[in-house]
PDB file of C-alpha atoms in Angstrom:
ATOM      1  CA  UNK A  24      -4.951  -9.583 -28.718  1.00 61.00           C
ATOM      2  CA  UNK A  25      -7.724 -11.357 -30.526  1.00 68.00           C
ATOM      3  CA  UNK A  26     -10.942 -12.107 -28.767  1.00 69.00           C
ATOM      4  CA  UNK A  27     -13.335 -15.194 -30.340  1.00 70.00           C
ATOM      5  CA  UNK A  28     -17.304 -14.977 -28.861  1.00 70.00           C
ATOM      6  CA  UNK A  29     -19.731 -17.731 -29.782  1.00 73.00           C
ATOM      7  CA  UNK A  30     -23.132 -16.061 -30.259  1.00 73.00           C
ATOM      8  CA  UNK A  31     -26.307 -17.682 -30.665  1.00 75.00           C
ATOM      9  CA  UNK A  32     -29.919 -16.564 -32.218  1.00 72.00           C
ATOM     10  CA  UNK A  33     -32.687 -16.288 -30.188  1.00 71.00           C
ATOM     11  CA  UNK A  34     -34.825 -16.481 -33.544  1.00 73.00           C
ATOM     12  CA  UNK A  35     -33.175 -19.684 -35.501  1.00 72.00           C
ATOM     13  CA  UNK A  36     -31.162 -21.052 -32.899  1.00 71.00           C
ATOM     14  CA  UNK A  37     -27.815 -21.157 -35.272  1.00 74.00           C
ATOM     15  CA  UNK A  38     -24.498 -20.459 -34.483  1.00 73.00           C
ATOM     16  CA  UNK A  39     -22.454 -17.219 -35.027  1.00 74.00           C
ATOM     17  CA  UNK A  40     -18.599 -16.572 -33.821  1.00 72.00           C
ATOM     18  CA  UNK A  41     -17.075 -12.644 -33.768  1.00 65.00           C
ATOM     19  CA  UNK A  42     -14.154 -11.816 -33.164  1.00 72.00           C
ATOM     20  CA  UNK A  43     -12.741  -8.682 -31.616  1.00 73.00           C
ATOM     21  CA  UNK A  44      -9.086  -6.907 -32.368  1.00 71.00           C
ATOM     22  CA  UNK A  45      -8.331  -4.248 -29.833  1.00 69.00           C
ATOM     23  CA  UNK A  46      -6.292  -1.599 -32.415  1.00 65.00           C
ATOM     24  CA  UNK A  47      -4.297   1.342 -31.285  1.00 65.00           C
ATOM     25  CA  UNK A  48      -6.670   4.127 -31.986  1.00 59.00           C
ATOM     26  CA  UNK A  49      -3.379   5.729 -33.685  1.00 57.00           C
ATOM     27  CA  UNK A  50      -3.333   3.448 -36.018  1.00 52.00           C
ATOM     28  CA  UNK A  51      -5.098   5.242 -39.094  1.00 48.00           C
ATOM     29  CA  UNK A  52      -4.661   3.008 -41.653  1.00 47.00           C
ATOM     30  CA  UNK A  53      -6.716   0.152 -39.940  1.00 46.00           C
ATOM     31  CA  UNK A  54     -10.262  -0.558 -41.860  1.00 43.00           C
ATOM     32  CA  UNK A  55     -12.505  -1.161 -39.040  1.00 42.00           C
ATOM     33  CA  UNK A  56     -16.068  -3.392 -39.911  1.00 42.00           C
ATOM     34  CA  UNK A  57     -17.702  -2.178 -36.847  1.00 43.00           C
ATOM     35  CA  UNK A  58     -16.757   0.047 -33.522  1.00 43.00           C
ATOM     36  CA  UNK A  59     -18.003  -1.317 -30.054  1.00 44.00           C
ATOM     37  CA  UNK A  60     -16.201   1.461 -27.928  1.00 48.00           C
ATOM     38  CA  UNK A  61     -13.288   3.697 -27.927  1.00 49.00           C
ATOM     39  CA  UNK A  62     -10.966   5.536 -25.531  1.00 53.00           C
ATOM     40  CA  UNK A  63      -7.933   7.166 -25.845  1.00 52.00           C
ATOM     41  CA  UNK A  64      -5.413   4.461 -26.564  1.00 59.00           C
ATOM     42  CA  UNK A  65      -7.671   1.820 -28.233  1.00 59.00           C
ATOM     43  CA  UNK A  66     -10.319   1.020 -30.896  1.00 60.00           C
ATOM     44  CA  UNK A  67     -11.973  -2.379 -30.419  1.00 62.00           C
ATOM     45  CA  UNK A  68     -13.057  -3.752 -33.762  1.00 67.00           C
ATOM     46  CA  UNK A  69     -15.715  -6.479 -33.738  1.00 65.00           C
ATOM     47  CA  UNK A  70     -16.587  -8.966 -37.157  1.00 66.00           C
ATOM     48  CA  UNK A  71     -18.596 -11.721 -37.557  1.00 61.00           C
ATOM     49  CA  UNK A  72     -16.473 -14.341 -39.259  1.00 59.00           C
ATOM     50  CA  UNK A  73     -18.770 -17.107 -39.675  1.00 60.00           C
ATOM     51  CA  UNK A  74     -20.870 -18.055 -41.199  1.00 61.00           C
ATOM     52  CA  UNK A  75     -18.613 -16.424 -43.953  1.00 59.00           C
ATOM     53  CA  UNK A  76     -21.053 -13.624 -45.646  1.00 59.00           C
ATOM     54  CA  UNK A  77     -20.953 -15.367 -50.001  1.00 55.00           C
ATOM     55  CA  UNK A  78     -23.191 -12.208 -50.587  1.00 48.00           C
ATOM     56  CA  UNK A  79     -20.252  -9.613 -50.142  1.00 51.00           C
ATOM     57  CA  UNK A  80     -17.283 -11.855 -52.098  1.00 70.00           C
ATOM     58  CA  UNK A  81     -15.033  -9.809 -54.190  1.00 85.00           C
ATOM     59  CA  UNK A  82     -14.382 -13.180 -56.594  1.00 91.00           C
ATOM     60  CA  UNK A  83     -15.652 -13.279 -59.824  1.00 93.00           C
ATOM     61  CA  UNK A  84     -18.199 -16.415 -60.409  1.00 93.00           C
ATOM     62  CA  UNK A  85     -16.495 -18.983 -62.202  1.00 95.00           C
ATOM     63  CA  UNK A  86     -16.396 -19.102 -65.959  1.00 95.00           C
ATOM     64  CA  UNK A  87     -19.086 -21.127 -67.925  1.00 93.00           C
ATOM     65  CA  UNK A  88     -16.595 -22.975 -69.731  1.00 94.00           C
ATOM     66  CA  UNK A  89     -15.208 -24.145 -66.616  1.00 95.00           C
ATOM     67  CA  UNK A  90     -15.359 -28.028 -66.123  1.00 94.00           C
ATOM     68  CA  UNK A  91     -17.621 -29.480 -63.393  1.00 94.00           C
ATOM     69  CA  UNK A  92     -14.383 -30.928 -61.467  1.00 94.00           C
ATOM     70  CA  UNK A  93     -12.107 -27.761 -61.757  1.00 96.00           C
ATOM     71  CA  UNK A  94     -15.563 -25.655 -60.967  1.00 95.00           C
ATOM     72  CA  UNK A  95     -15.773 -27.003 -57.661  1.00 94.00           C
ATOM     73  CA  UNK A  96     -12.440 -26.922 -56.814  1.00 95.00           C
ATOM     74  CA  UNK A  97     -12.750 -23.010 -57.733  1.00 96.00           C
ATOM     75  CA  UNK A  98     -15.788 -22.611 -55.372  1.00 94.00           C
ATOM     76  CA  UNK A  99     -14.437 -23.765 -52.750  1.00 93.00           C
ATOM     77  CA  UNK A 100     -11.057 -21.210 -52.980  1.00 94.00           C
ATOM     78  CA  UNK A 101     -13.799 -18.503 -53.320  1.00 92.00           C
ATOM     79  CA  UNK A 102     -15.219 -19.704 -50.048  1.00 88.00           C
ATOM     80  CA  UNK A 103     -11.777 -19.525 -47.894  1.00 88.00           C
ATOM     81  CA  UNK A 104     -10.884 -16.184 -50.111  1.00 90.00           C
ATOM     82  CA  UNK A 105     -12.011 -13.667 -46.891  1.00 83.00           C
ATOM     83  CA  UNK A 106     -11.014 -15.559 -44.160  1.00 82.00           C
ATOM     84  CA  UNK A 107      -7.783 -16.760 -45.737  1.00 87.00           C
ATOM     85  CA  UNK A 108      -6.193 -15.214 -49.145  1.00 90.00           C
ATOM     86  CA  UNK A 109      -3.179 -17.269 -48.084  1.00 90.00           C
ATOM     87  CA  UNK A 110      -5.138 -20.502 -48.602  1.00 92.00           C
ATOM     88  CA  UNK A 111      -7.101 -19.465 -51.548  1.00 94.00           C
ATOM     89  CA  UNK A 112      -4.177 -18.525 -53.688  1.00 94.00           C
ATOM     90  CA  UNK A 113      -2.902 -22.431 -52.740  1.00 93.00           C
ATOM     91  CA  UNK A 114      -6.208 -23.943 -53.979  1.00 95.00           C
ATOM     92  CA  UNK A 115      -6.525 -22.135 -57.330  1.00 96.00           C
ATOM     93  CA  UNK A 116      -2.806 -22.550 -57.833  1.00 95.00           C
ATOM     94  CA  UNK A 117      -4.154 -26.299 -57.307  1.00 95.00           C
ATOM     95  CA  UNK A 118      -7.498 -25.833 -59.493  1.00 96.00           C
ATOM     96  CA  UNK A 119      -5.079 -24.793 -62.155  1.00 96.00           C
ATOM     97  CA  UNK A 120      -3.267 -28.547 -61.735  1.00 95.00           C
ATOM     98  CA  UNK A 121      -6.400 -30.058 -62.412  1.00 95.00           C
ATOM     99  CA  UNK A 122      -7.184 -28.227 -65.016  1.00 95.00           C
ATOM    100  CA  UNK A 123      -3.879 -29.074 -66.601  1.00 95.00           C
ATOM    101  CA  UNK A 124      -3.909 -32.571 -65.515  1.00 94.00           C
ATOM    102  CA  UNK A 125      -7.799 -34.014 -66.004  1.00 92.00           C
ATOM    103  CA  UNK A 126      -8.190 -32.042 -69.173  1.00 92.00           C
ATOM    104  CA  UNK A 127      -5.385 -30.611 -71.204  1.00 92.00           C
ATOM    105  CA  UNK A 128      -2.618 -33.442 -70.565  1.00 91.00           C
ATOM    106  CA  UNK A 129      -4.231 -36.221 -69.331  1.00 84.00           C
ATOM    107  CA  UNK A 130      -1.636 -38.740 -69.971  1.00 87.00           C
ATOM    108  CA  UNK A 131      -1.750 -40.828 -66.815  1.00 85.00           C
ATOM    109  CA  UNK A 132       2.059 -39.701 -65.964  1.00 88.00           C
ATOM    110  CA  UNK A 133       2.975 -37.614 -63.029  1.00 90.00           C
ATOM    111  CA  UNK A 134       3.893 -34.070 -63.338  1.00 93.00           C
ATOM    112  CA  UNK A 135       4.675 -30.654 -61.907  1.00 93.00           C
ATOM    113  CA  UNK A 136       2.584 -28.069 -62.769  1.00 94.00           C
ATOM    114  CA  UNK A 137       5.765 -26.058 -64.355  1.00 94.00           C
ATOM    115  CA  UNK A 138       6.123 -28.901 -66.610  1.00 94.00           C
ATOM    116  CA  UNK A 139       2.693 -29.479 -67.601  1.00 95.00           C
ATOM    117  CA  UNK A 140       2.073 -25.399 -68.610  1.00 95.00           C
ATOM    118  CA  UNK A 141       5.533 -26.318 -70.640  1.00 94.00           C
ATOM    119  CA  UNK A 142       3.553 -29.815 -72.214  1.00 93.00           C
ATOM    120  CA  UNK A 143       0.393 -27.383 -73.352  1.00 90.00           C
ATOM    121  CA  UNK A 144       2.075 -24.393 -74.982  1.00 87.00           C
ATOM    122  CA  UNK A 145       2.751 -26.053 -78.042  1.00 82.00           C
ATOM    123  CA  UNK A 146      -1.354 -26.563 -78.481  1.00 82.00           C
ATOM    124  CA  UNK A 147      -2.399 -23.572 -76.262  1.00 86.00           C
ATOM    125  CA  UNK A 148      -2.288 -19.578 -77.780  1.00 87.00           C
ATOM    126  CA  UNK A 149       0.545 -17.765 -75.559  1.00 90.00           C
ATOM    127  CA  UNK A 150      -1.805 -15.465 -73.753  1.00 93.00           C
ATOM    128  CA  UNK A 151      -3.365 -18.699 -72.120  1.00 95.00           C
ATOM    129  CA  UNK A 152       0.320 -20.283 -70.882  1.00 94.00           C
ATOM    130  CA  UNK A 153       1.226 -16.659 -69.509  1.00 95.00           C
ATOM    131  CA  UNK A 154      -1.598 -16.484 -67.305  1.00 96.00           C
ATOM    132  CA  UNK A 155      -1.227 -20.346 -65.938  1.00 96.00           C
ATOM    133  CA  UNK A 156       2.585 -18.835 -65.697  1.00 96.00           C
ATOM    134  CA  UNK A 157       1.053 -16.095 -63.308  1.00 96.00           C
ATOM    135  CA  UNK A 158      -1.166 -18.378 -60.988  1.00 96.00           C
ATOM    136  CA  UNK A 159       1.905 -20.695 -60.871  1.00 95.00           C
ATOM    137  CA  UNK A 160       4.161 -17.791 -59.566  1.00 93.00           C
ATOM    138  CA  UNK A 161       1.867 -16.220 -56.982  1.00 91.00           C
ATOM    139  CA  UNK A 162       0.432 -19.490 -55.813  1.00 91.00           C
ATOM    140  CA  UNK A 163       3.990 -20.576 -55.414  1.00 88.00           C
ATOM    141  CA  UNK A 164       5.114 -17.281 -53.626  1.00 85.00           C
ATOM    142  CA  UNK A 165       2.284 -17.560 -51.278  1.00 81.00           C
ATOM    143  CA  UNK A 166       2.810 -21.233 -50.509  1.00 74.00           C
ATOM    144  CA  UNK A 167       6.228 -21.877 -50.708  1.00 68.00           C
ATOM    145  CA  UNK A 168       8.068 -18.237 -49.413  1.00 60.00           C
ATOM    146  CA  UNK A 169      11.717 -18.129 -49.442  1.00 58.00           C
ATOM    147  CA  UNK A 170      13.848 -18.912 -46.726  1.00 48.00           C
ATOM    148  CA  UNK A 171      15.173 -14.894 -46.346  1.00 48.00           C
ATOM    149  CA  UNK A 172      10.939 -13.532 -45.822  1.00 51.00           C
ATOM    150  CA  UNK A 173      11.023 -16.017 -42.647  1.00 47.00           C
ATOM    151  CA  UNK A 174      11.375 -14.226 -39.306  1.00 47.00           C
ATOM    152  CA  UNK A 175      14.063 -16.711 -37.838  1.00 48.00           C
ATOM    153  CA  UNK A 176      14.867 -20.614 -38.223  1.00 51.00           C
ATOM    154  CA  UNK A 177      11.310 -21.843 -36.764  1.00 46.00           C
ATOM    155  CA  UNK A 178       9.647 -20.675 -39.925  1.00 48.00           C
ATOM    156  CA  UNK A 179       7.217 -17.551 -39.239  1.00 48.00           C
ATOM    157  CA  UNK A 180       5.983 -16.361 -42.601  1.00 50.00           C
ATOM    158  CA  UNK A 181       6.581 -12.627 -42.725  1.00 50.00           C
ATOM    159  CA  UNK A 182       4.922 -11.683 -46.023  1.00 59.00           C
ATOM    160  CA  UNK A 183       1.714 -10.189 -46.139  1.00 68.00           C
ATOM    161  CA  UNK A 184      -0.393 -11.636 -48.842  1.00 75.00           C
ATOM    162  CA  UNK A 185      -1.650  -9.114 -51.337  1.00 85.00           C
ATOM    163  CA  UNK A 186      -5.499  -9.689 -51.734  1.00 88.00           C
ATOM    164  CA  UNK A 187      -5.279  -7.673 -54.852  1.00 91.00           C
ATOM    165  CA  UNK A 188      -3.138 -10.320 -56.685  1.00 92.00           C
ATOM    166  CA  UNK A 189      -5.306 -13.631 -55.069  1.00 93.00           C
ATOM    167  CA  UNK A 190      -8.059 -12.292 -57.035  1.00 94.00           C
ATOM    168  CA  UNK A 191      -6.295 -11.674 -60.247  1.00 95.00           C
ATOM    169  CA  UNK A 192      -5.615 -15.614 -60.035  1.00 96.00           C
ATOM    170  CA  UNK A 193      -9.527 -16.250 -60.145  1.00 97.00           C
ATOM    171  CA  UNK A 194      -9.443 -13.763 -63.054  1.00 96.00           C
ATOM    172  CA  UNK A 195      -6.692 -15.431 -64.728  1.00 97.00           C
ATOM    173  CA  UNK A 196      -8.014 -18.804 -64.114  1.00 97.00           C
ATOM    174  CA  UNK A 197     -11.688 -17.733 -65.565  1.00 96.00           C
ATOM    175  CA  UNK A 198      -9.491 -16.090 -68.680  1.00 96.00           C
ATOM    176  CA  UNK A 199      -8.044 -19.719 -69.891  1.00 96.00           C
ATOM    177  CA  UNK A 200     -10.808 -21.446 -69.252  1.00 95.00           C
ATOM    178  CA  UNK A 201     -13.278 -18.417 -71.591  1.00 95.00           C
ATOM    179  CA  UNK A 202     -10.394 -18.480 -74.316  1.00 94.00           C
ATOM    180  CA  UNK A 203      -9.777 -22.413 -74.149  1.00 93.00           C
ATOM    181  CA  UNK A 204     -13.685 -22.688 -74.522  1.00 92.00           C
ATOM    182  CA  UNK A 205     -13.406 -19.944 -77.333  1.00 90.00           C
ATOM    183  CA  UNK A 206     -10.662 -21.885 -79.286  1.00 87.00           C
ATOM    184  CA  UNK A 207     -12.451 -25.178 -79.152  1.00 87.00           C
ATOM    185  CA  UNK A 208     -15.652 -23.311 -80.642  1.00 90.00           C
ATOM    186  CA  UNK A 209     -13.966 -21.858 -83.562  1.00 90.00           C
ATOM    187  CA  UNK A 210     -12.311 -24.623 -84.384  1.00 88.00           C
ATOM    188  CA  UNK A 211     -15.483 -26.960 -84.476  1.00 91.00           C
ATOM    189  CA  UNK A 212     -16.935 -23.803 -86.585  1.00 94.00           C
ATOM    190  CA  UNK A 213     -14.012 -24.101 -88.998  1.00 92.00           C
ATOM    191  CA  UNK A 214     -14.239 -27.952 -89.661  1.00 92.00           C
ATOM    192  CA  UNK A 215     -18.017 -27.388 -90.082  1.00 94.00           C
ATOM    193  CA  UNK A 216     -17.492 -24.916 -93.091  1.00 94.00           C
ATOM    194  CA  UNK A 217     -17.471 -26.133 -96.405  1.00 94.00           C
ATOM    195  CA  UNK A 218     -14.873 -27.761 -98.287  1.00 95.00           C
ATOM    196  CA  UNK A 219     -14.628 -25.506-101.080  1.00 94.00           C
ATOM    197  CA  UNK A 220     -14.371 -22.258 -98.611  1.00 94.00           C
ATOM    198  CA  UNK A 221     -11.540 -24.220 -96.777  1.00 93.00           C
ATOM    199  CA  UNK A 222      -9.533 -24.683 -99.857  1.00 94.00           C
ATOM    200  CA  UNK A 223      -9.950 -21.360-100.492  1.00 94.00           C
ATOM    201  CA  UNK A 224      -8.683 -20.115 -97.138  1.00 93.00           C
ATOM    202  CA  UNK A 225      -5.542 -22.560 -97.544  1.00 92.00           C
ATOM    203  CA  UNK A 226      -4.687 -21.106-101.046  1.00 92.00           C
ATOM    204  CA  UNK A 227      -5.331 -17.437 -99.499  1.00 92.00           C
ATOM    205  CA  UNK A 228      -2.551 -18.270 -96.889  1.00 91.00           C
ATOM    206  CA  UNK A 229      -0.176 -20.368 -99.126  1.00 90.00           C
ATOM    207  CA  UNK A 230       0.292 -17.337-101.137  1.00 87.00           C
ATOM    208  CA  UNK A 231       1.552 -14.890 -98.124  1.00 88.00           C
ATOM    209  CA  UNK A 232       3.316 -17.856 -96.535  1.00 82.00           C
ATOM    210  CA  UNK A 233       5.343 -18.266 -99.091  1.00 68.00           C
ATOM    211  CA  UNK A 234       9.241 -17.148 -98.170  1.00 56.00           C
TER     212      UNK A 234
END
């Protein structure tokens, strides 16, 4: 059983709440934060679990080439990340949708986010659709689990969530935004070279084109 304490500082006066698991002291595999006692048939674990502790987040920052409006909706999936993976997996899966939709697509029409990663490939290198293909399947996974991983007809989720693969998502999500940002660059370098050097780099690749 789970036990919630609201604590208070006698210095600033804010607000803390810690909770407290009481754990089978059997039970080796548990990662404790902190001990407050133990006896012979139970560990009771105490952690503070807000405010939520930014300094300690396993998330990578967000890229630099992220956009303002896809940046903030990426902050704010590394905020839930420790308290709920579940949750953050849902909100990149939904940072990627903006991406897709404010800034890749952006044709005023409403799609899915499997169609829209379909709508970019054709202008996006490969590597970039396979990792939007990755935060698509684990954000779906984690937010939309199949019928056979609920415990019975009232809809219990089962599945664990792997923290591991929530923050590959921020990874992946950081990757397409560095290698879109790369892409653009290079190919605002390559209209800004010369003409003659560009008519010499079409004639290089005419000639092994040629089949």
């Amino acid at each position: 059983m789970d036990f919630f304490n609201l604590a208070d500082c006698n210095t600033c006066g804010k607000h803390s709440i810690l909770v407290e698991k009481e754990i089978p002291s059997h039970n080796k595999n548990t990662r404790l934060q902190s001990i407050d006692k133990q006896n012979n048939n139970v560990i009771l674990s105490q952690k503070f679990i807000y405010p939520v502790d930014n300094t300690i987040s396993l998330v990578p920052p967000a890229s630099n080439s992220m956009p303002e409006d896809v940046r903030s909706m990426y902050n704010e999936a590394a905020s839930v990340f420790e308290l709920s993976p579940r949750s953050s997996a849902a909100l990149i899966r939904l940072t990627l949708e903006t991406l897709l939709k404010k800034h890749l697509i952006n044709d005023g029409k409403k799609h899915n986010l499997n169609t829209m990663i379909g709508m970019s490939n054709m202008e996006q290198p490969e590597l970039v659709t396979e990792f939007m293909d990755m935060i698509r399947k684990e954000g779906n996974e984690e937010v939309h689990p199949e019928y056979e991983k609920l415990e019975h007809e009232w809809g219990n989720i089962t599945k664990d969530t792997n923290k591991d693969q929530v923050l590959y998502m921020f990874k992946y999500i950081n990757s397409i935004c560095d290698l879109l940002g790369l892409v653009t660059k290079m190919h605002n370098d390559y209209k800004a070279l010369p003409e003659s050097q560009k008519q010499a780099i079409h004639k290089r690749n005419a000639k092994y084109n040629t089949k």
